[in-house]
mmCIF file of C-alpha atoms in Angstrom:
data_model
loop_
_atom_site.group_PDB
_atom_site.id
_atom_site.type_symbol
_atom_site.label_atom_id
_atom_site.label_comp_id
_atom_site.label_asym_id
_atom_site.label_seq_id
_atom_site.Cartn_x
_atom_site.Cartn_y
_atom_site.Cartn_z
ATOM 1 C CA MET S 8 20.825 -13.384 7.747
ATOM 2 C CA ALA S 9 19.154 -16.804 7.794
ATOM 3 C CA HIS S 10 15.684 -17.402 6.436
ATOM 4 C CA THR S 11 12.995 -17.242 9.074
ATOM 5 C CA LYS S 12 9.209 -17.543 9.036
ATOM 6 C CA ILE S 13 7.597 -14.356 10.301
ATOM 7 C CA SER S 14 4.378 -12.402 9.809
ATOM 8 C CA MET S 15 3.997 -9.099 8.007
ATOM 9 C CA ALA S 16 3.367 -7.441 11.385
ATOM 10 C CA GLN S 17 6.653 -8.845 12.713
ATOM 11 C CA ALA S 18 8.486 -7.704 9.578
ATOM 12 C CA LEU S 19 7.176 -4.154 9.980
ATOM 13 C CA ASN S 20 8.169 -4.200 13.647
ATOM 14 C CA GLN S 21 11.666 -5.374 12.718
ATOM 15 C CA ALA S 22 11.961 -2.678 10.040
ATOM 16 C CA LEU S 23 11.141 0.008 12.594
ATOM 17 C CA ARG S 24 13.536 -1.524 15.134
ATOM 18 C CA ASP S 25 16.389 -1.725 12.617
ATOM 19 C CA ALA S 26 15.772 1.815 11.331
ATOM 20 C CA MET S 27 15.723 3.244 14.863
ATOM 21 C CA ALA S 28 18.909 1.372 15.766
ATOM 22 C CA ALA S 29 20.669 2.603 12.629
ATOM 23 C CA ASP S 30 19.610 6.265 12.868
ATOM 24 C CA GLU S 31 18.984 8.192 16.098
ATOM 25 C CA SER S 32 16.897 10.751 14.219
ATOM 26 C CA VAL S 33 14.166 8.154 13.576
ATOM 27 C CA VAL S 34 11.281 8.519 16.032
ATOM 28 C CA MET S 35 7.946 6.697 16.167
ATOM 29 C CA PHE S 36 4.737 8.088 17.630
ATOM 30 C CA GLY S 37 0.954 7.853 17.448
ATOM 31 C CA GLU S 38 -2.071 6.617 19.331
ATOM 32 C CA ASP S 39 -1.279 3.666 21.659
ATOM 33 C CA VAL S 40 2.037 2.893 19.912
ATOM 34 C CA GLY S 41 4.064 3.229 23.148
ATOM 35 C CA ALA S 42 3.659 0.775 26.029
ATOM 36 C CA LEU S 43 0.780 -1.071 24.300
ATOM 37 C CA GLY S 44 2.755 -1.520 21.089
ATOM 38 C CA GLY S 45 -0.074 -0.396 18.827
ATOM 39 C CA VAL S 46 -3.475 -1.926 18.114
ATOM 40 C CA PHE S 47 -1.825 -4.328 15.665
ATOM 41 C CA ARG S 48 1.395 -4.627 17.723
ATOM 42 C CA ILE S 49 3.529 -3.118 14.956
ATOM 43 C CA THR S 50 5.469 -1.066 17.521
ATOM 44 C CA ASP S 51 5.616 -3.790 20.149
ATOM 45 C CA GLY S 52 8.694 -3.439 22.364
ATOM 46 C CA LEU S 53 10.067 -0.274 20.744
ATOM 47 C CA THR S 54 9.431 1.965 23.748
ATOM 48 C CA ALA S 55 11.108 -0.549 26.057
ATOM 49 C CA GLU S 56 14.135 -0.810 23.776
ATOM 50 C CA PHE S 57 14.570 2.807 22.681
ATOM 51 C CA GLY S 58 12.862 4.768 25.443
ATOM 52 C CA GLU S 59 9.872 7.085 25.618
ATOM 53 C CA LYS S 60 11.642 9.836 23.684
ATOM 54 C CA ARG S 61 11.997 7.602 20.586
ATOM 55 C CA CYS S 62 8.618 5.783 20.641
ATOM 56 C CA PHE S 63 5.702 7.415 22.417
ATOM 57 C CA ASP S 64 1.950 7.821 22.676
ATOM 58 C CA THR S 65 0.087 10.914 21.543
ATOM 59 C CA PRO S 66 -3.370 12.302 22.267
ATOM 60 C CA LEU S 67 -6.210 11.196 19.956
ATOM 61 C CA ALA S 68 -5.516 14.090 17.595
ATOM 62 C CA GLU S 69 -4.393 12.974 14.141
ATOM 63 C CA ALA S 70 -3.949 16.494 12.759
ATOM 64 C CA GLY S 71 -1.697 17.244 15.731
ATOM 65 C CA ILE S 72 0.277 14.044 15.183
ATOM 66 C CA VAL S 73 1.025 14.873 11.553
ATOM 67 C CA GLY S 74 1.579 18.560 12.284
ATOM 68 C CA MET S 75 4.151 17.695 14.959
ATOM 69 C CA ALA S 76 5.858 15.334 12.512
ATOM 70 C CA VAL S 77 6.117 18.175 9.990
ATOM 71 C CA GLY S 78 7.878 20.348 12.546
ATOM 72 C CA MET S 79 10.213 17.549 13.599
ATOM 73 C CA ALA S 80 11.107 16.705 9.985
ATOM 74 C CA MET S 81 11.825 20.361 9.271
ATOM 75 C CA ASN S 82 14.314 20.274 12.138
ATOM 76 C CA GLY S 83 16.352 17.241 11.208
ATOM 77 C CA MET S 84 14.337 14.322 12.569
ATOM 78 C CA ARG S 85 12.884 11.384 10.606
ATOM 79 C CA PRO S 86 9.463 10.912 12.211
ATOM 80 C CA VAL S 87 7.307 7.854 11.548
ATOM 81 C CA VAL S 88 3.699 8.310 12.612
ATOM 82 C CA GLU S 89 0.855 5.814 12.797
ATOM 83 C CA MET S 90 -2.756 6.536 11.922
ATOM 84 C CA GLN S 91 -4.425 3.817 14.002
ATOM 85 C CA PHE S 92 -6.956 2.943 11.284
ATOM 86 C CA ASP S 93 -7.366 4.141 7.694
ATOM 87 C CA ALA S 94 -10.263 6.519 8.238
ATOM 88 C CA PHE S 95 -8.640 7.925 11.375
ATOM 89 C CA GLY S 96 -6.260 9.671 9.002
ATOM 90 C CA TYR S 97 -8.975 11.917 7.565
ATOM 91 C CA PRO S 98 -8.790 14.471 10.403
ATOM 92 C CA ALA S 99 -5.113 14.885 9.416
ATOM 93 C CA PHE S 100 -5.933 15.303 5.730
ATOM 94 C CA GLU S 101 -5.497 19.076 5.716
ATOM 95 C CA GLN S 102 -2.036 18.773 7.270
ATOM 96 C CA ILE S 103 -1.049 16.089 4.769
ATOM 97 C CA VAL S 104 -2.346 17.831 1.651
ATOM 98 C CA SER S 105 -1.586 21.445 2.526
ATOM 99 C CA HIS S 106 1.751 21.051 4.302
ATOM 100 C CA VAL S 107 3.311 17.570 4.067
ATOM 101 C CA ALA S 108 2.823 17.361 0.310
ATOM 102 C CA LYS S 109 3.690 20.975 -0.509
ATOM 103 C CA MET S 110 6.621 21.913 1.734
ATOM 104 C CA ARG S 111 9.358 21.055 -0.768
ATOM 105 C CA ASN S 112 7.654 22.964 -3.570
ATOM 106 C CA ARG S 113 6.689 25.849 -1.278
ATOM 107 C CA THR S 114 10.320 26.370 -0.240
ATOM 108 C CA ARG S 115 11.765 25.735 -3.735
ATOM 109 C CA GLY S 116 13.476 22.607 -2.459
ATOM 110 C CA ARG S 117 15.114 24.244 0.548
ATOM 111 C CA VAL S 118 13.014 22.288 3.069
ATOM 112 C CA GLN S 119 12.426 18.568 2.697
ATOM 113 C CA LEU S 120 10.212 16.451 4.906
ATOM 114 C CA PRO S 121 11.705 12.965 5.405
ATOM 115 C CA MET S 122 8.697 11.499 7.219
ATOM 116 C CA VAL S 123 6.517 8.407 6.958
ATOM 117 C CA ILE S 124 2.786 8.229 7.613
ATOM 118 C CA ARG S 125 1.853 4.591 8.300
ATOM 119 C CA ILE S 126 -1.790 3.771 7.618
ATOM 120 C CA PRO S 127 -3.318 0.315 8.284
ATOM 121 C CA TYR S 128 -5.961 0.057 5.533
ATOM 122 C CA GLY S 129 -8.448 -2.138 3.703
ATOM 123 C CA GLY S 130 -11.022 -4.711 4.719
ATOM 124 C CA GLY S 131 -10.980 -8.409 5.418
ATOM 125 C CA ILE S 132 -10.826 -8.255 9.224
ATOM 126 C CA GLY S 133 -14.515 -7.850 9.993
ATOM 127 C CA GLY S 134 -14.166 -4.183 10.857
ATOM 128 C CA VAL S 135 -16.913 -1.618 10.572
ATOM 129 C CA GLU S 136 -16.816 1.711 8.746
ATOM 130 C CA HIS S 137 -13.859 3.958 9.653
ATOM 131 C CA HIS S 138 -11.860 0.732 10.136
ATOM 132 C CA SER S 139 -11.891 -0.787 6.633
ATOM 133 C CA ASP S 140 -11.424 2.087 4.178
ATOM 134 C CA SER S 141 -9.075 1.970 1.215
ATOM 135 C CA SER S 142 -7.937 5.591 1.231
ATOM 136 C CA GLU S 143 -4.965 5.398 -1.132
ATOM 137 C CA SER S 144 -6.673 7.298 -3.952
ATOM 138 C CA TYR S 145 -6.905 10.489 -1.859
ATOM 139 C CA PHE S 146 -3.148 10.483 -1.306
ATOM 140 C CA ALA S 147 -2.217 9.277 -4.790
ATOM 141 C CA HIS S 148 -4.132 12.241 -6.226
ATOM 142 C CA THR S 149 -2.007 14.697 -4.252
ATOM 143 C CA PRO S 150 1.242 15.789 -5.945
ATOM 144 C CA GLY S 151 4.153 15.745 -3.537
ATOM 145 C CA LEU S 152 3.297 12.457 -1.834
ATOM 146 C CA THR S 153 4.885 9.077 -2.465
ATOM 147 C CA VAL S 154 2.442 6.207 -1.826
ATOM 148 C CA VAL S 155 3.579 2.599 -1.359
ATOM 149 C CA THR S 156 1.875 -0.577 -0.177
ATOM 150 C CA PRO S 157 3.456 -4.002 0.382
ATOM 151 C CA ALA S 158 1.754 -7.293 -0.442
ATOM 152 C CA THR S 159 4.399 -9.665 0.938
ATOM 153 C CA VAL S 160 6.276 -10.012 4.212
ATOM 154 C CA GLU S 161 9.620 -9.352 2.530
ATOM 155 C CA ASP S 162 8.351 -6.197 0.828
ATOM 156 C CA ALA S 163 6.811 -4.977 4.098
ATOM 157 C CA TYR S 164 10.254 -4.934 5.673
ATOM 158 C CA GLY S 165 12.128 -3.645 2.640
ATOM 159 C CA LEU S 166 9.691 -0.949 1.584
ATOM 160 C CA LEU S 167 9.366 0.432 5.112
ATOM 161 C CA ARG S 168 13.146 0.684 5.435
ATOM 162 C CA LYS S 169 13.267 2.476 2.079
ATOM 163 C CA ALA S 170 10.393 4.754 3.067
ATOM 164 C CA ILE S 171 12.143 5.812 6.273
ATOM 165 C CA GLU S 172 15.350 6.518 4.340
ATOM 166 C CA PHE S 173 13.460 8.458 1.647
ATOM 167 C CA PRO S 174 14.166 12.215 1.547
ATOM 168 C CA ASP S 175 10.509 13.168 1.018
ATOM 169 C CA PRO S 176 7.204 12.218 2.692
ATOM 170 C CA VAL S 177 5.890 8.695 2.132
ATOM 171 C CA VAL S 178 2.371 7.464 2.829
ATOM 172 C CA PHE S 179 2.894 3.819 3.757
ATOM 173 C CA MET S 180 -0.330 1.836 3.321
ATOM 174 C CA GLU S 181 -0.336 -1.429 5.335
ATOM 175 C CA PRO S 182 -2.932 -4.069 4.340
ATOM 176 C CA LYS S 183 -4.520 -5.019 7.664
ATOM 177 C CA LYS S 184 -5.716 -8.431 6.562
ATOM 178 C CA LEU S 185 -2.137 -9.387 5.640
ATOM 179 C CA TYR S 186 -0.652 -8.446 9.024
ATOM 180 C CA TRP S 187 -0.804 -12.074 10.137
ATOM 181 C CA ALA S 188 0.267 -13.615 6.824
ATOM 182 C CA LYS S 189 3.524 -15.530 7.328
ATOM 183 C CA GLU S 190 6.360 -16.210 4.893
ATOM 184 C CA GLU S 191 9.848 -17.683 5.007
ATOM 185 C CA VAL S 192 12.022 -14.628 4.354
ATOM 186 C CA ASP S 193 15.568 -13.364 4.574
ATOM 187 C CA LEU S 194 15.377 -9.777 5.770
ATOM 188 C CA GLY S 195 19.044 -9.350 4.920
ATOM 189 C CA GLU S 196 18.378 -9.599 1.194
ATOM 190 C CA SER S 197 18.322 -6.448 -0.927
ATOM 191 C CA VAL S 198 15.106 -4.478 -0.724
ATOM 192 C CA PRO S 199 13.126 -3.141 -3.681
ATOM 193 C CA GLU S 200 13.499 0.464 -4.719
ATOM 194 C CA ILE S 201 10.415 2.641 -4.288
ATOM 195 C CA GLY S 202 8.748 3.044 -7.669
ATOM 196 C CA ARG S 203 9.383 -0.452 -8.999
ATOM 197 C CA ALA S 204 6.637 -3.017 -9.582
ATOM 198 C CA VAL S 205 7.301 -6.749 -9.773
ATOM 199 C CA VAL S 206 5.850 -9.603 -11.795
ATOM 200 C CA ARG S 207 4.689 -12.205 -9.244
ATOM 201 C CA ARG S 208 3.538 -14.763 -11.802
ATOM 202 C CA GLU S 209 4.124 -15.160 -15.550
ATOM 203 C CA GLY S 210 1.363 -16.090 -17.992
ATOM 204 C CA ALA S 211 0.715 -15.550 -21.684
ATOM 205 C CA ASP S 212 -3.052 -14.993 -21.856
ATOM 206 C CA ALA S 213 -3.874 -11.903 -19.750
ATOM 207 C CA THR S 214 -2.379 -9.656 -17.068
ATOM 208 C CA LEU S 215 -3.821 -9.017 -13.608
ATOM 209 C CA ILE S 216 -2.576 -5.714 -12.147
ATOM 210 C CA ALA S 217 -2.979 -5.473 -8.363
ATOM 211 C CA TYR S 218 -1.487 -3.896 -5.265
ATOM 212 C CA GLY S 219 -1.549 -4.393 -1.498
ATOM 213 C CA PRO S 220 -4.346 -6.652 -0.214
ATOM 214 C CA ALA S 221 -5.566 -7.450 -3.742
ATOM 215 C CA VAL S 222 -2.339 -9.199 -4.752
ATOM 216 C CA PRO S 223 -2.943 -12.538 -2.934
ATOM 217 C CA VAL S 224 -6.472 -12.643 -4.379
ATOM 218 C CA ALA S 225 -5.110 -12.038 -7.877
ATOM 219 C CA LEU S 226 -2.527 -14.796 -7.419
ATOM 220 C CA GLU S 227 -5.214 -17.206 -6.242
ATOM 221 C CA ALA S 228 -7.325 -16.313 -9.276
ATOM 222 C CA ALA S 229 -4.346 -16.955 -11.555
ATOM 223 C CA GLN S 230 -3.846 -20.367 -9.959
ATOM 224 C CA VAL S 231 -7.494 -21.299 -10.528
ATOM 225 C CA ALA S 232 -7.353 -19.995 -14.104
ATOM 226 C CA ALA S 233 -4.278 -22.134 -14.795
ATOM 227 C CA ALA S 234 -6.172 -25.231 -13.700
ATOM 228 C CA GLU S 235 -8.785 -24.274 -16.279
ATOM 229 C CA GLY S 236 -6.195 -23.815 -19.037
ATOM 230 C CA ARG S 237 -5.711 -20.048 -19.009
ATOM 231 C CA GLN S 238 -2.319 -18.569 -18.011
ATOM 232 C CA LEU S 239 -2.364 -15.181 -16.259
ATOM 233 C CA THR S 240 0.457 -12.791 -15.433
ATOM 234 C CA VAL S 241 0.168 -11.068 -12.028
ATOM 235 C CA VAL S 242 1.862 -7.690 -11.511
ATOM 236 C CA ASP S 243 2.262 -6.366 -7.955
ATOM 237 C CA LEU S 244 2.617 -2.565 -8.142
ATOM 238 C CA ARG S 245 4.304 -2.199 -4.735
ATOM 239 C CA SER S 246 4.392 1.542 -5.389
ATOM 240 C CA VAL S 247 1.236 3.444 -6.382
ATOM 241 C CA VAL S 248 3.148 6.738 -6.659
ATOM 242 C CA PRO S 249 5.507 6.833 -8.475
ATOM 243 C CA PHE S 250 3.866 4.430 -10.896
ATOM 244 C CA ASP S 251 6.009 1.871 -12.730
ATOM 245 C CA ASP S 252 4.683 2.245 -16.292
ATOM 246 C CA GLU S 253 7.595 0.250 -17.680
ATOM 247 C CA THR S 254 6.881 -3.016 -15.836
ATOM 248 C CA VAL S 255 3.092 -2.755 -16.101
ATOM 249 C CA CYS S 256 3.016 -1.892 -19.800
ATOM 250 C CA ALA S 257 5.590 -4.543 -20.717
ATOM 251 C CA ALA S 258 3.391 -7.185 -19.075
ATOM 252 C CA VAL S 259 0.222 -5.935 -20.755
ATOM 253 C CA ARG S 260 1.870 -5.750 -24.185
ATOM 254 C CA ARG S 261 2.985 -9.376 -23.826
ATOM 255 C CA THR S 262 -0.535 -10.632 -23.078
ATOM 256 C CA GLY S 263 -2.757 -8.101 -24.890
ATOM 257 C CA ARG S 264 -5.405 -8.230 -22.183
ATOM 258 C CA ALA S 265 -5.579 -6.767 -18.672
ATOM 259 C CA VAL S 266 -7.721 -6.653 -15.540
ATOM 260 C CA VAL S 267 -7.021 -4.234 -12.694
ATOM 261 C CA VAL S 268 -7.832 -5.581 -9.217
ATOM 262 C CA ALA S 269 -8.159 -3.243 -6.220
ATOM 263 C CA GLU S 270 -10.061 -3.162 -2.925
ATOM 264 C CA ALA S 271 -10.969 0.523 -3.166
ATOM 265 C CA SER S 272 -14.206 1.664 -4.763
ATOM 266 C CA GLY S 273 -13.760 2.035 -8.503
ATOM 267 C CA PHE S 274 -15.059 5.526 -9.263
ATOM 268 C CA ALA S 275 -12.273 8.140 -9.642
ATOM 269 C CA SER S 276 -9.759 5.784 -8.050
ATOM 270 C CA VAL S 277 -6.222 4.412 -8.437
ATOM 271 C CA SER S 278 -7.749 1.614 -10.517
ATOM 272 C CA SER S 279 -9.271 4.262 -12.817
ATOM 273 C CA GLU S 280 -5.825 5.792 -13.271
ATOM 274 C CA ILE S 281 -4.263 2.437 -14.081
ATOM 275 C CA VAL S 282 -6.894 1.695 -16.710
ATOM 276 C CA ALA S 283 -6.327 5.119 -18.276
ATOM 277 C CA ARG S 284 -2.538 4.753 -18.337
ATOM 278 C CA VAL S 285 -2.612 1.224 -19.758
ATOM 279 C CA THR S 286 -5.155 2.213 -22.395
ATOM 280 C CA GLU S 287 -3.153 5.276 -23.450
ATOM 281 C CA LYS S 288 0.236 3.551 -23.520
ATOM 282 C CA CYS S 289 -0.726 0.055 -24.719
ATOM 283 C CA PHE S 290 -3.719 0.800 -26.966
ATOM 284 C CA HIS S 291 -2.321 -0.857 -30.085
ATOM 285 C CA SER S 292 -1.408 -3.996 -28.123
ATOM 286 C CA LEU S 293 -4.821 -4.491 -26.534
ATOM 287 C CA ALA S 294 -7.165 -7.190 -27.808
ATOM 288 C CA ALA S 295 -9.952 -6.042 -25.480
ATOM 289 C CA PRO S 296 -10.833 -3.074 -23.247
ATOM 290 C CA VAL S 297 -9.105 -3.133 -19.862
ATOM 291 C CA ARG S 298 -11.477 -4.368 -17.152
ATOM 292 C CA ARG S 299 -11.596 -3.602 -13.424
ATOM 293 C CA VAL S 300 -12.573 -5.591 -10.344
ATOM 294 C CA THR S 301 -12.972 -3.236 -7.384
ATOM 295 C CA ALA S 302 -15.170 -2.602 -4.382
ATOM 296 C CA PHE S 303 -18.569 -1.177 -5.157
ATOM 297 C CA ASP S 304 -19.198 2.574 -4.918
ATOM 298 C CA ILE S 305 -20.822 2.413 -1.486
ATOM 299 C CA PRO S 306 -19.670 3.048 2.098
ATOM 300 C CA PHE S 307 -17.918 -0.013 3.515
ATOM 301 C CA PRO S 308 -20.611 -2.533 4.523
ATOM 302 C CA PRO S 309 -21.055 -4.370 7.862
ATOM 303 C CA PRO S 310 -18.681 -7.297 8.533
ATOM 304 C CA LYS S 311 -21.073 -10.043 7.405
ATOM 305 C CA LEU S 312 -21.416 -8.403 3.986
ATOM 306 C CA GLU S 313 -17.799 -7.403 3.271
ATOM 307 C CA LYS S 314 -17.147 -10.610 1.316
ATOM 308 C CA TYR S 315 -19.469 -9.222 -1.347
ATOM 309 C CA GLN S 316 -17.724 -5.847 -1.357
ATOM 310 C CA LEU S 317 -14.147 -7.058 -1.731
ATOM 311 C CA PRO S 318 -12.684 -8.433 -4.999
ATOM 312 C CA SER S 319 -12.983 -12.224 -5.110
ATOM 313 C CA VAL S 320 -11.522 -14.989 -7.244
ATOM 314 C CA ASP S 321 -14.879 -15.513 -8.938
ATOM 315 C CA ARG S 322 -15.275 -11.824 -9.814
ATOM 316 C CA ILE S 323 -11.727 -11.700 -11.217
ATOM 317 C CA LEU S 324 -12.265 -14.796 -13.351
ATOM 318 C CA ASP S 325 -15.569 -13.377 -14.601
ATOM 319 C CA ALA S 326 -13.722 -10.232 -15.701
ATOM 320 C CA VAL S 327 -11.058 -12.328 -17.432
ATOM 321 C CA ASP S 328 -13.780 -14.301 -19.245
ATOM 322 C CA ASP S 329 -15.170 -10.980 -20.480
ATOM 323 C CA LEU S 330 -11.973 -9.980 -22.349
ATOM 324 C CA GLN S 331 -13.351 -10.726 -25.826
ATOM 325 C CA TRP S 332 -11.667 -14.098 -26.232
ATOM 326 C CA GLU S 333 -13.921 -14.873 -29.168
ATOM 327 C CA ASP S 334 -11.960 -12.306 -31.211
ATOM 328 C CA SER S 335 -8.558 -13.904 -30.615
#
């Protein structure tokens, strides 16, 4: 397939289209995903191409959407459901935690749930509360769920294809502010395996560990740092659960310093887990305590204030400056 310049939203749409064409058991449903094509147009044209039985609207009832997907997955389908916005998924939380995550264990492996829960998440679009949450920590804390989040157009396509093919439930976190980011990609190239991180930039002085919407900010910070004479590695997790200790720890051991960058609030979060894992596994390689740059521990602020809430280049560089360079 030739290289083409497309947006992340178009890549996700193509991934759904290709998966539905390849496997008749793949169905897509949720609020306004049918004729409208979804609020973010991720399902644009799927109903017209595959019919109302393969891509259809549901009532505004997230628990019902996920519960129906559980039943369909138990009976041989591969449902993909959309939670229209991050916080809209909370009414479905009981279904996800009590049934989606536990079915395999509950049935001693006899019943698997090959289903994907797509969740547009994060800030950066001027949304209000319920429209800008970073909810990945709730799902990452729940055994039985796989949690992935792309940061590039190519990964958006590849990871969604892998998620749909996965034998167990996947929570697929889509960074809203990257929906319109465009890249020159070849969707025919091999896709990453779920559970593998990637080094986006090499540097010898410190490692920035990021995922989803925080990755472009980390890369921009690394570019600014390089202009100032400091070389930073940037690791894109791609997969929050399972976590790629091998790639992350190898990068941290090479540099001896690390900063975790995430949009979610810091307390009891995925970023907390990363700091704990890196500290436990890389302790003797660390020249300074691992730092974090996250959102503050407050409800998501109004649109005009979100720039202060989200990790910025300046906040990342401040954290890097605080890595005890005087001791090196």
